[in-house]
XYZ file of C-alpha atoms in Angstrom:
463
model
C 12.606 18.167 -7.997
C 10.436 15.806 -7.623
C 8.707 14.170 -5.040
C 10.366 10.863 -5.355
C 13.540 11.522 -5.360
C 12.699 13.650 -2.190
C 11.266 10.582 -0.469
C 14.122 9.290 -2.323
C 17.121 10.884 -0.420
C 15.062 10.799 3.510
C 14.381 7.340 3.017
C 18.611 6.866 2.274
C 19.253 9.232 4.813
C 17.301 7.603 7.880
C 19.310 4.003 6.773
C 22.943 5.965 7.374
C 21.208 7.027 10.206
C 20.927 2.708 10.679
C 24.658 2.880 9.506
C 24.101 2.719 6.120
C 23.583 -0.857 3.400
C 20.685 -0.888 0.995
C 16.950 -0.638 1.172
C 14.911 -3.210 -1.971
C 11.240 -2.605 -2.705
C 9.352 -4.701 -5.364
C 6.178 -3.344 -7.162
C 2.848 -5.273 -7.444
C 2.577 -8.423 -9.550
C -0.426 -8.408 -11.839
C -2.674 -10.655 -11.003
C -5.582 -13.097 -12.687
C -8.972 -12.233 -13.112
C -10.141 -15.146 -14.488
C -8.904 -17.459 -16.989
C -6.422 -15.181 -19.191
C -8.123 -11.493 -18.395
C -6.196 -9.181 -15.597
C -7.179 -7.473 -13.027
C -7.188 -3.429 -12.935
C -2.889 -2.846 -12.085
C -2.702 -1.124 -8.786
C 1.068 -0.865 -7.991
C 2.771 -0.930 -4.310
C 1.474 2.138 -2.553
C 5.365 1.693 -1.149
C 7.571 1.164 -3.787
C 5.065 4.216 -5.585
C 5.798 6.653 -3.154
C 9.494 6.130 -3.821
C 9.209 5.695 -7.038
C 6.618 7.748 -8.941
C 6.933 3.896 -11.781
C 3.200 3.272 -12.661
C 4.882 -0.234 -14.273
C 4.880 -3.985 -13.331
C 7.136 -5.932 -12.931
C 10.033 -3.484 -11.665
C 11.874 -2.895 -7.821
C 13.552 -0.483 -6.910
C 17.218 -0.503 -5.016
C 19.318 2.126 -2.901
C 22.628 2.192 -2.156
C 22.912 4.358 1.461
C 26.989 3.951 2.435
C 29.044 7.487 3.891
C 28.330 9.581 2.713
C 27.059 8.180 -0.897
C 24.224 6.630 -2.569
C 22.452 5.397 -4.981
C 19.442 5.132 -6.679
C 18.329 2.151 -8.844
C 15.126 1.575 -10.684
C 14.729 -2.733 -12.094
C 12.378 -2.628 -14.940
C 11.641 -4.041 -17.502
C 12.874 -3.716 -21.728
C 11.286 -1.854 -24.590
C 9.294 -4.226 -26.476
C 7.649 -3.121 -29.601
C 6.064 -6.579 -29.907
C 4.620 -6.593 -26.224
C 3.608 -1.754 -26.875
C 0.839 -3.164 -30.050
C -0.616 -5.483 -27.436
C -0.198 -4.236 -23.675
C 1.337 -0.330 -25.001
C 3.270 1.735 -24.885
C 6.498 0.621 -21.223
C 8.951 3.294 -19.967
C 11.893 0.648 -20.496
C 15.332 1.120 -18.465
C 16.810 4.933 -19.949
C 13.819 6.793 -20.308
C 12.368 6.017 -17.335
C 16.276 6.705 -15.295
C 15.926 10.177 -16.816
C 11.899 10.295 -16.391
C 11.583 9.206 -12.906
C 14.788 10.760 -11.804
C 17.546 7.438 -10.902
C 21.077 7.630 -10.521
C 20.361 4.527 -13.046
C 19.025 1.899 -14.002
C 18.552 -1.490 -15.822
C 16.366 -4.304 -16.663
C 14.215 -6.076 -14.525
C 15.480 -9.871 -16.079
C 19.140 -8.919 -14.562
C 17.979 -8.224 -11.252
C 19.301 -11.094 -9.078
C 22.813 -11.740 -10.318
C 22.963 -7.563 -9.667
C 21.588 -7.227 -6.287
C 24.341 -9.778 -5.080
C 26.807 -7.516 -5.947
C 25.311 -4.259 -4.272
C 25.225 -6.693 -1.185
C 28.486 -7.703 -1.209
C 30.779 -6.184 2.231
C 27.096 -4.284 3.534
C 26.155 -3.951 6.788
C 22.696 -3.900 6.756
C 19.143 -5.141 3.712
C 16.349 -3.022 4.628
C 13.178 -5.182 2.767
C 9.963 -5.648 3.663
C 10.825 -8.724 5.596
C 7.738 -11.956 6.098
C 5.682 -9.747 3.986
C 6.232 -12.532 1.060
C 7.584 -16.363 0.545
C 9.101 -15.689 -2.749
C 10.416 -12.609 -1.624
C 11.738 -13.186 1.577
C 13.199 -17.203 0.020
C 14.307 -14.652 -2.928
C 16.697 -12.633 -0.747
C 17.493 -16.053 0.671
C 19.119 -16.668 -2.493
C 21.038 -13.476 -2.560
C 22.441 -13.568 0.300
C 23.866 -16.619 -0.495
C 25.805 -15.839 -2.897
C 27.245 -13.217 -0.702
C 28.554 -16.016 1.344
C 29.657 -18.408 -1.163
C 31.667 -15.520 -1.459
C 33.033 -15.768 2.373
C 36.735 -17.294 1.212
C 37.175 -14.046 -1.314
C 36.855 -12.027 1.878
C 33.462 -10.967 0.826
C 31.252 -10.326 3.312
C 27.606 -10.862 3.955
C 25.432 -7.930 5.632
C 24.940 -9.375 9.131
C 21.931 -7.141 9.946
C 18.406 -7.356 8.560
C 15.731 -4.253 9.567
C 11.664 -4.608 8.703
C 11.910 -1.161 5.368
C 7.607 -0.498 6.215
C 9.120 0.617 9.574
C 10.940 3.649 7.926
C 8.865 4.170 5.771
C 5.510 3.869 7.329
C 6.823 6.875 10.357
C 7.928 8.976 6.904
C 4.133 8.514 4.740
C 2.720 9.423 7.936
C 3.073 13.286 7.402
C 1.752 14.036 3.975
C 3.729 16.572 1.831
C 2.659 19.378 -0.273
C 2.422 17.005 -3.188
C 0.368 14.520 -1.415
C -1.887 16.855 0.187
C -2.169 18.665 -2.805
C -3.939 15.578 -4.495
C -5.645 14.655 -1.094
C -7.854 18.055 -1.504
C -8.285 17.363 -5.305
C -10.062 13.289 -4.530
C -11.026 14.463 -1.667
C -13.468 17.722 -4.130
C -14.278 14.490 -6.232
C -15.684 12.446 -3.892
C -17.192 15.239 -2.452
C -18.666 15.590 -6.026
C -19.719 12.052 -5.903
C -22.147 12.199 -2.893
C -23.560 14.946 -3.494
C -24.285 13.597 -7.130
C -25.670 10.296 -6.010
C -28.030 12.523 -2.852
C -29.731 14.173 -5.839
C -30.469 10.805 -7.660
C -31.833 8.473 -5.235
C -35.659 8.441 -4.831
C -38.113 5.236 -3.066
C -37.876 2.092 -6.187
C -34.491 2.300 -7.245
C -31.705 0.511 -6.643
C -28.325 0.091 -4.113
C -26.666 -0.327 -7.277
C -27.885 2.248 -9.357
C -26.880 4.989 -7.000
C -23.603 2.896 -7.187
C -22.959 3.729 -10.558
C -23.890 7.555 -10.385
C -20.887 7.601 -7.393
C -18.619 5.955 -10.086
C -19.564 7.744 -12.839
C -18.500 11.056 -10.532
C -15.779 9.822 -9.808
C -13.775 8.814 -13.477
C -15.595 10.966 -15.352
C -12.962 13.469 -12.345
C -9.936 11.975 -13.629
C -9.991 9.252 -10.913
C -8.393 5.631 -11.697
C -11.282 4.314 -9.485
C -12.639 3.649 -6.473
C -9.917 3.575 -3.760
C -12.014 0.518 -2.192
C -15.211 -0.087 -2.473
C -18.524 1.319 -2.542
C -21.144 0.759 1.004
C -24.749 0.894 -0.600
C -26.353 0.099 2.190
C -30.343 1.375 2.378
C -32.706 0.705 5.549
C -31.285 -2.641 8.116
C -28.285 -2.856 4.826
C -26.486 0.023 6.746
C -26.063 -2.064 10.040
C -23.666 -4.041 8.599
C -20.210 -2.199 8.438
C -19.151 -4.270 5.256
C -21.902 -4.298 3.349
C -20.877 -4.898 -0.197
C -23.692 -6.792 -1.989
C -25.531 -3.703 -3.501
C -28.751 -4.413 -4.566
C -31.775 -4.047 -2.872
C -34.532 -1.955 -3.755
C -34.529 0.958 -2.070
C -37.556 2.743 0.186
C -39.951 5.553 1.361
C -39.182 5.564 4.720
C -35.538 4.602 5.120
C -31.674 6.059 5.516
C -29.349 5.111 2.592
C -25.843 5.221 3.991
C -23.348 6.007 1.539
C -19.279 4.669 2.119
C -17.386 5.996 -1.145
C -15.421 7.486 -1.964
C -12.129 7.686 -5.131
C -8.604 6.865 -5.737
C -6.922 9.525 -7.240
C -3.273 9.045 -8.562
C -2.603 6.620 -6.250
C -3.840 8.690 -3.388
C -7.820 8.115 -1.151
C -10.093 9.283 -0.330
C -13.685 8.561 2.409
C -16.450 9.746 2.591
C -19.947 8.804 4.430
C -23.274 10.414 4.361
C -26.329 8.896 5.563
C -29.656 10.485 4.424
C -32.679 10.095 3.926
C -34.320 8.305 0.213
C -37.627 10.210 0.631
C -35.548 13.245 1.313
C -37.318 14.052 4.948
C -36.006 12.317 8.116
C -38.212 11.157 10.550
C -38.280 12.243 13.793
C -36.773 9.185 15.092
C -34.407 8.940 12.330
C -33.451 12.838 13.530
C -32.426 11.829 16.155
C -30.169 9.709 16.490
C -29.026 11.649 13.042
C -27.921 14.339 14.775
C -26.018 12.374 18.169
C -23.965 10.903 15.712
C -22.977 14.591 13.981
C -22.872 15.995 18.012
C -19.941 13.293 18.672
C -18.983 14.189 15.371
C -18.237 17.247 14.949
C -16.635 17.234 19.319
C -14.089 14.512 17.109
C -13.178 16.756 14.918
C -12.951 20.040 17.357
C -10.689 17.874 19.258
C -8.254 16.273 16.192
C -5.513 19.889 16.887
C -1.914 19.473 17.346
C -0.480 18.084 19.711
C -4.002 15.921 20.406
C -3.722 12.038 21.303
C -5.052 10.581 18.536
C -6.883 8.627 21.080
C -8.184 11.994 22.008
C -11.125 12.307 18.283
C -12.280 9.357 19.420
C -13.065 9.390 23.228
C -14.576 13.569 22.005
C -16.863 10.840 19.821
C -18.038 8.669 22.738
C -19.183 10.494 25.348
C -21.571 12.144 22.907
C -22.924 9.402 21.711
C -23.092 7.308 24.990
C -25.778 10.156 26.365
C -27.537 10.266 23.223
C -27.787 6.630 23.883
C -29.187 7.505 26.708
C -31.293 9.564 25.775
C -33.192 8.049 23.478
C -33.941 5.292 25.578
C -31.332 2.617 23.746
C -29.110 2.835 27.066
C -30.161 3.041 30.271
C -27.214 3.997 33.441
C -25.069 6.927 33.724
C -22.163 8.633 30.827
C -19.223 7.255 32.858
C -21.000 4.036 33.389
C -21.764 3.385 30.439
C -18.561 3.939 28.170
C -16.251 2.553 31.516
C -19.333 -0.542 31.296
C -18.007 -0.193 27.288
C -21.652 -1.168 26.635
C -22.357 1.408 24.065
C -20.455 -1.098 21.825
C -23.437 -2.202 20.970
C -23.898 0.208 18.502
C -20.412 1.937 18.559
C -18.853 -0.370 17.824
C -15.352 0.632 15.725
C -12.707 2.894 15.919
C -13.556 7.634 15.655
C -10.376 7.505 12.887
C -8.131 5.977 11.196
C -5.005 7.021 9.066
C -5.464 8.169 5.598
C -3.116 8.779 2.674
C -2.594 6.125 -0.229
C -4.253 3.641 1.413
C -7.836 3.961 2.809
C -6.071 2.704 6.074
C -3.289 4.532 5.769
C 0.362 3.507 7.464
C 1.873 3.821 10.424
C 1.212 3.288 13.818
C -1.243 4.525 15.750
C 0.905 4.730 19.193
C 3.976 6.112 20.242
C 6.502 4.504 18.291
C 9.023 2.366 19.788
C 13.146 1.461 18.936
C 13.811 0.204 15.283
C 13.725 -2.708 15.129
C 15.102 -6.272 13.138
C 12.008 -8.021 12.997
C 9.368 -9.143 10.501
C 6.168 -6.929 12.194
C 2.766 -5.804 10.201
C 2.815 -2.669 8.961
C -0.407 -0.436 11.132
C -3.849 -0.139 9.940
C -2.536 -2.807 7.022
C -4.599 -5.659 7.397
C -8.270 -4.198 7.625
C -10.090 -4.279 5.013
C -11.529 -0.909 3.432
C -13.955 -0.045 4.911
C -15.529 2.652 7.886
C -13.831 0.156 11.250
C -10.392 0.451 13.173
C -9.051 -1.992 15.290
C -8.984 -1.802 19.014
C -5.812 -1.427 20.317
C -3.040 -4.189 20.587
C -4.029 -5.707 23.794
C -1.008 -4.674 26.636
C 1.099 -2.248 24.742
C 2.486 -0.013 27.200
C 2.978 3.118 24.689
C 1.524 6.128 24.560
C -1.479 7.051 21.872
C 0.289 8.853 18.358
C 0.523 13.252 19.061
C -1.472 14.441 16.129
C 0.696 16.559 13.761
C 0.429 18.940 10.923
C 0.056 16.938 7.929
C -0.987 13.775 9.443
C -4.569 12.968 7.304
C -7.117 11.401 9.372
C -10.201 10.010 9.477
C -13.578 11.420 11.892
C -16.125 9.019 11.414
C -18.781 8.021 14.079
C -21.898 6.669 14.155
C -25.193 4.617 15.726
C -25.955 1.678 14.377
C -28.771 -0.508 15.374
C -30.104 -3.554 14.965
C -33.800 -5.333 15.977
C -34.098 -6.623 19.322
C -36.844 -6.496 22.048
C -34.975 -4.564 24.586
C -33.945 -1.986 21.649
C -37.507 1.021 20.846
C -39.395 -0.258 18.375
C -38.886 3.430 16.316
C -34.821 3.543 16.249
C -34.966 -0.711 15.039
C -32.649 -1.214 11.576
C -31.210 2.526 10.884
C -28.098 1.923 10.990
C -25.937 6.245 10.789
C -22.606 7.123 10.506
C -21.069 10.278 9.254
C -17.469 10.399 8.373
C -14.985 12.537 6.946
C -11.444 13.052 6.350
C -9.740 15.542 8.115
C -5.715 17.157 7.427
C -4.367 17.859 10.326
C -2.446 22.004 10.140
C -0.693 24.249 13.065
C -3.405 25.904 14.147
C -6.217 22.455 14.410
C -7.689 20.128 10.868
C -8.698 21.003 7.950
C -12.283 19.159 6.980
C -11.498 18.697 2.643
C -14.449 16.390 1.662
C -16.217 19.549 3.130
C -18.088 20.122 0.261
C -20.353 16.994 0.829
C -23.389 17.746 2.655
C -24.057 16.012 5.947
C -26.466 18.796 7.851
C -30.233 17.338 8.044
C -31.290 21.071 6.434
C -28.680 20.662 3.980
C -28.986 17.614 3.233
C -33.236 17.765 2.885
C -32.677 21.203 0.915
C -29.988 19.332 -1.752
C -33.061 16.187 -2.107
C -35.274 18.462 -2.659
C -34.217 20.863 -4.873
């Protein structure tokens, strides 16, 4: 059975547990880049998770009634002229067969069909508050149903945010997802190895970025999972550095945060290494602190642990290292309690990873489903290294890690030049990031093929 069919069945079961109803999800629209040129198309992750369908102008409707149910795909009709210009379209009938739907109808009929499907159904599930145009469309559907009230037809009395249910489903990956993410991680690790081998003093950051993109694409990846960060020297102290145009100098470190997307799933790796092939003494000191922090965080990434525990383990190692090398003064507990370490380490150690590089899923234990429009946790952050602090005042405990969850482990140290900073450490930025799949006994680092020890990196670059 297609994994998408299984997911639709699971969603229908979750809907029935809340009284059933109708769920609607749209894919992403095509977006104009400039004039009549469009950005490369990328579907909506929620929609693709349920359908596997790659075309724009499409929507899925899932009906859950008692023990009965129906899955309906709305998609574009076949069009010989447009297919001549833009390429193949499945059309409703072929799409129904290929992607395992009960029915498939032309996308143009959606507004006509939805009031019929919503009639006498208790609940509407959709992405509440995500888009004004979608909200207006839903209001029109409900208005068309309410107009039949004198005929005894009732409109849904409740609306639930569909994303809240799908976030929970997407948080634990199935075997199809895990296999895809392992392959994406292998491709990205190979790209980092290629970048290390290509780096030399005098080349530009964008030349190394080109090496990454070449390796992604030649191995079947459709695109980068996010904008690659290729940051030499002091640029590595800018967490979301994007310019990628500076010339690399001997004696600097190069921080690369880059990962590919494969069949809709992201990878996310950061490596930091010397442009000239050898770490200086101060660079090595800070690098070993970060690597030790990552190892501690990986050891804490295991089933039954709370999401915050890898971060806490990393912070203790980082803070002690900052004290030992003179970046901070005071006791370990004092530096942690005061937050002084945040001057040099200002982001969290982990975020969820999946179809989105900052994947959906609450970082705290979920409460009961509620008919409210809420932004999914993790969805608002840019696709890079940082993750925001927990919501202020949240009384819910941190999420318990379970097998099948995938998260990054990415401690770092970023030392901007300042008069009170030891000169040897100024303008050094280091991050080491890997992707961890939680298993029954601990975690599997699926990005392990990219070297991260000082000796392994220096040996690779000498070779």
